Amino acid sequence: MLKLGILGNGTVGSGVVELVRKNAEYIKRRSGTEVVISKILVKDMDKHINNHNEEIITNNIQDVYSEDVDIVVEAMGGLHPAYEYIKSFLQQKKHVVTANKDVVAKYGRELAVLAEENNVSLRFEASVAGGIPILKPLQECLAGNDIKYLMAILNGTTNFILSKMYNESMKYEEALKIAQQLGFAEANPDSDVLGYDSARKLAILSSISYDEKVDWEDIGVQGITEIDDIDILCAKELNCTIKLLATSIKKEDGIYASVRPVLVPIYGYFGKIESEFNGILLEGDAVGQMFFCGKGAGKLPTASAVLGDIFDVIENKKQRSMLIGNKKAILKSKLSEKAKWLLRIKCQNTEEILSRVKESFKACESFENKDWLQNEAAMVVEAVNEEYIDGVVKELKLLPGVEHIKKLIKVDNI
Amino acid sequence: MLKLGILGNGTVGSGVVELVRKNAEYIKRRSGTEVVISKILVKDMDKHINNHNEEIITNNIQDVYSEDVDIVVEAMGGLHPAYEYIKSFLQQKKHVVTANKDVVAKYGRELAVLAEENNVSLRFEASVAGGIPILKPLQECLAGNDIKYLMAILNGTTNFILSKMYNESMKYEEALKIAQQLGFAEANPDSDVLGYDSARKLAILSSISYDEKVDWEDIGVQGITEIDDIDILCAKELNCTIKLLATSIKKEDGIYASVRPVLVPIYGYFGKIESEFNGILLEGDAVGQMFFCGKGAGKLPTASAVLGDIFDVIENKKQRSMLIGNKKAILKSKLSEKAKWLLRIKCQNTEEILSRVKESFKACESFENKDWLQNEAAMVVEAVNEEYIDGVVKELKLLPGVEHIKKLIKVDNI
């Protein structure tokens, strides 16, 4: 018999309990072992008083320690005390499976080393892209590849909001409110809407892909809070939609890594990824381009990934610990490639400004005669690199009449 | 030191040699072992006389046996002698990695049992969908799911031909010829164009997904040889394209499994999967819908999958042998669900026939006033199940004036 301890009984924790019980017979048949849930750690006992699991629920971590479980599933979320608990269980030579991207992005390397030292597993497939198998495929199936780049939609909350803004012409605040009412967004949505959640997941993905330590705090991050209805209308004119894309590109002199809203073609890989779906596009030198998509959040999709990890631990599939890469990555957040950009310039003298912009870029297509553009020039320009366009923007900002300038990257071939 | 024996030096075999050598340093760093290619079995020594690998090339299988290799990569293709060689190496307690779907589809279970008995690994990720990690994600990451269905483009040759027919208005014979000239199709293309290759891969995928033994010979197969320009024009009118889809659906009373040309929306999952790309859509009860796409064939994509398997063997990741499922699946090839169909009826009396068709189906939309429809009625009908439409077709065939009837399924929500 194999004993599981579940830390947290929210969306993920309760999903794991449900899925493990549903699959009890299959797990036994497959692994020859009965797997039972021995303890569930909760914050507030009162909330679970009429719960089926009454006998195994506790709000005291000591009860889980003393239960002598074999595998711990950490599904509490947040940095503390999740980090301390994971650390302590690894030191007690317990395998740990976690869905916690905050902890993995911040303490992943330290904990992976600790697991290695204690000869136990630390697994975290569910921490990135929910139910989509991506860490194991990257780490194992694609191990013979140099990964050239990753581009991904990794956050369901922002994707839900952007879908609402695009499909139903909602304003950002309105869409956010609905997301909060439906439980897709937290009361304090900053971690999602400012792009930090995506940056944490991108750091985990990139560290595994490039075998270097990518710190999420070093990633250039721009959220979706500034996206407005004019951006959406411009996107529609261009047969594009706007998605919060997490991108990393391996370069000779470092890794370009950013999270930012991007204009993407409606009929490409990302255009149709809606709401809670995530999508990951990558290129390996041997395998070429590859795309994965599926549910990136939710009770059972996340539990599916956790259960996959539990199977690995039960079947004793030892793996080279991920995130052990010691070399700290040099990160760049300015794109050094030629790219197209949507440029919006709030000003009274639109004609004059537009002709100034045209002097600076070889290619420049402006939106003409749009009644939704008031005191504003909007155009798509092509710049040799991001530094160049930033330089132009800086100069333009100094011109009389210019009130505000905004730029959004447009990527065509995805 | 770990010794590899490579059987076959064609596209796949030479790709594996190239990729293993390119990654030599990384493999050593990751696994702590130097991996060398000790023997390469070829058919014709003369062809390889100026080859860099001259010293390790042989056309005698005994040389590979006596080399005492640790892992054998079978990349010969075809049933014989590949099957006999694999069997013999497993009996000698050598791990085997193969890219051979013919052997896996036919002898997979027997060989998996043999590997199990000899306590060695038999791996075959590359046998389905080339570089796309799919067997391991299904078998391990998604192990907690009941897989409800699989729909996939699994054959690059037919996909190339259909892309040419759709994008460049080529006729089937013309597109096939180009595929042959470019090396995408064999001189005898039957295995690809008649759908057998897809059926073999679908059998492997389905056996793993449903844990039952799915025999590829029992799968209902319809190839692309009958697809003509009128089908393509009808598809375009419907905002669809035509793809050879391999589909299996788990049902209470068995598994529906078929390979056939399907009208799919141009902007859905499969519409944009072109040429050598493969795509796999599946649904698990926990994880929901999920889609994988990438290169399904070619030298390095296939080698990428083989190398992933080699890493597993080196790192001694024992896994419950796939395909061990003993229960033989009951297969059905007639769709029992309501579906839309494109119906084309060659006849002189189109008006008369059309009104007869309209009596038989509640929903029927015919193509009107198309100058490319000569002596032919074409329409999209909705039928409660395939048996029903087949019954109607049978009756229609008896009507005076009707020369030929053709039906193609149209699937909207993918």
Short mmCIF file of C-alpha atoms in Angstrom, two decimals, chain A residues 19 22-23 26 29-30 125 131-133 136-137 139-146 211 267 269 272 277 285-295 300-301 304-305 307-308 311-312 315 317-320, chain B residues 19 22-23 26 29-30 125 131-133 136-137 139-146 211 267 269 272 277 285-295 300-301 304-305 307-308 311-312 315 317-320:
data_model
loop_
_atom_site.label_atom_id
_atom_site.label_comp_id
_atom_site.label_asym_id
_atom_site.label_seq_id
_atom_site.Cartn_x
_atom_site.Cartn_y
_atom_site.Cartn_z
CA LEU A 19 -9.09 11.50 -9.82
CA LYS A 22 -11.77 7.27 -9.60
CA ASN A 23 -8.67 5.56 -10.96
CA TYR A 26 -6.60 1.09 -12.65
CA ARG A 29 -3.79 -2.99 -11.83
CA ARG A 30 -1.07 -0.95 -13.48
CA GLU A 125 4.36 18.82 -14.65
CA GLY A 131 -3.07 19.36 -18.25
CA ILE A 132 -0.81 19.67 -21.30
CA PRO A 133 2.11 17.25 -21.11
CA LYS A 136 8.25 15.64 -19.65
CA PRO A 137 8.08 15.75 -23.46
CA GLN A 139 12.88 16.87 -20.86
CA GLU A 140 12.68 13.33 -22.20
CA CYS A 141 11.14 12.91 -25.66
CA LEU A 142 12.84 15.97 -27.16
CA ALA A 143 16.11 15.58 -25.22
CA GLY A 144 18.09 15.18 -28.43
CA ASN A 145 17.11 18.65 -29.64
CA ASP A 146 18.57 22.08 -29.16
CA ASP A 211 19.47 23.92 -19.48
CA TYR A 267 -6.01 31.78 -38.20
CA TYR A 269 -1.52 28.61 -34.03
CA LYS A 272 -8.01 30.27 -31.79
CA PHE A 277 -6.80 26.83 -23.17
CA ASP A 285 16.86 21.72 -34.32
CA ALA A 286 16.05 18.10 -35.13
CA VAL A 287 12.30 17.90 -34.72
CA GLY A 288 11.41 21.26 -36.28
CA GLN A 289 8.34 23.21 -35.27
CA MET A 290 5.89 21.63 -32.87
CA PHE A 291 2.69 22.79 -31.23
CA PHE A 292 0.81 21.56 -28.16
CA CYS A 293 -2.51 22.86 -26.94
CA GLY A 294 -5.03 21.94 -24.27
CA LYS A 295 -6.52 23.09 -21.01
CA LEU A 300 -9.37 17.92 -13.50
CA PRO A 301 -6.91 19.01 -16.21
CA SER A 304 -4.49 14.84 -14.74
CA ALA A 305 -0.95 16.23 -14.80
CA LEU A 307 -1.63 11.97 -11.51
CA GLY A 308 0.83 11.48 -14.40
CA PHE A 311 2.42 7.31 -11.72
CA ASP A 312 6.05 8.15 -12.46
CA GLU A 315 6.74 3.22 -11.12
CA LYS A 317 10.89 6.34 -13.05
CA LYS A 318 13.94 8.11 -11.82
CA GLN A 319 14.77 11.05 -13.92
CA ARG A 320 17.62 13.44 -14.13
CA LEU B 19 21.91 13.01 -34.17
CA LYS B 22 25.96 15.56 -32.76
CA ASN B 23 24.70 15.07 -29.21
CA TYR B 26 25.41 16.17 -24.18
CA ARG B 29 27.08 14.84 -19.63
CA ARG B 30 23.48 13.86 -19.05
CA GLU B 125 7.84 6.40 -30.06
CA GLY B 131 8.89 13.56 -34.09
CA ILE B 132 5.73 14.35 -32.13
CA PRO B 133 5.92 13.01 -28.59
CA LYS B 136 4.85 8.51 -23.99
CA PRO B 137 2.51 11.42 -23.16
CA GLN B 139 1.08 6.22 -21.74
CA GLU B 140 2.56 8.23 -18.89
CA CYS B 141 1.44 11.86 -18.60
CA LEU B 142 -2.21 11.15 -19.43
CA ALA B 143 -2.37 7.79 -17.66
CA GLY B 144 -5.05 9.04 -15.29
CA ASN B 145 -7.47 9.67 -18.15
CA ASP B 146 -10.01 7.57 -19.92
CA ASP B 211 -5.64 -0.66 -23.28
CA TYR B 267 -9.64 27.11 -39.87
CA TYR B 269 -7.29 22.01 -35.85
CA LYS B 272 -3.78 23.97 -41.66
CA PHE B 277 3.04 17.65 -40.65
CA ASP B 285 -12.14 12.55 -19.36
CA ALA B 286 -9.99 14.56 -16.95
CA VAL B 287 -7.81 16.63 -19.22
CA GLY B 288 -10.40 17.50 -21.85
CA GLN B 289 -9.50 18.17 -25.45
CA MET B 290 -5.86 18.30 -26.42
CA PHE B 291 -4.01 18.78 -29.69
CA PHE B 292 -0.45 17.96 -30.72
CA CYS B 293 1.12 18.80 -34.05
CA GLY B 294 4.55 18.60 -35.61
CA LYS B 295 6.57 16.82 -38.26
CA LEU B 300 15.79 14.30 -38.15
CA PRO B 301 12.24 14.51 -36.73
CA SER B 304 14.55 12.96 -32.54
CA ALA B 305 11.93 10.46 -31.37
CA LEU B 307 16.93 9.51 -29.48
CA GLY B 308 14.27 10.26 -26.85
CA PHE B 311 17.73 8.33 -23.47
CA ASP B 312 14.99 6.42 -21.67
CA GLU B 315 18.52 6.24 -17.96
CA LYS B 317 13.40 4.32 -17.18
CA LYS B 318 11.56 1.08 -16.92
CA GLN B 319 8.04 1.38 -18.04
CA ARG B 320 5.06 -0.86 -18.04
#
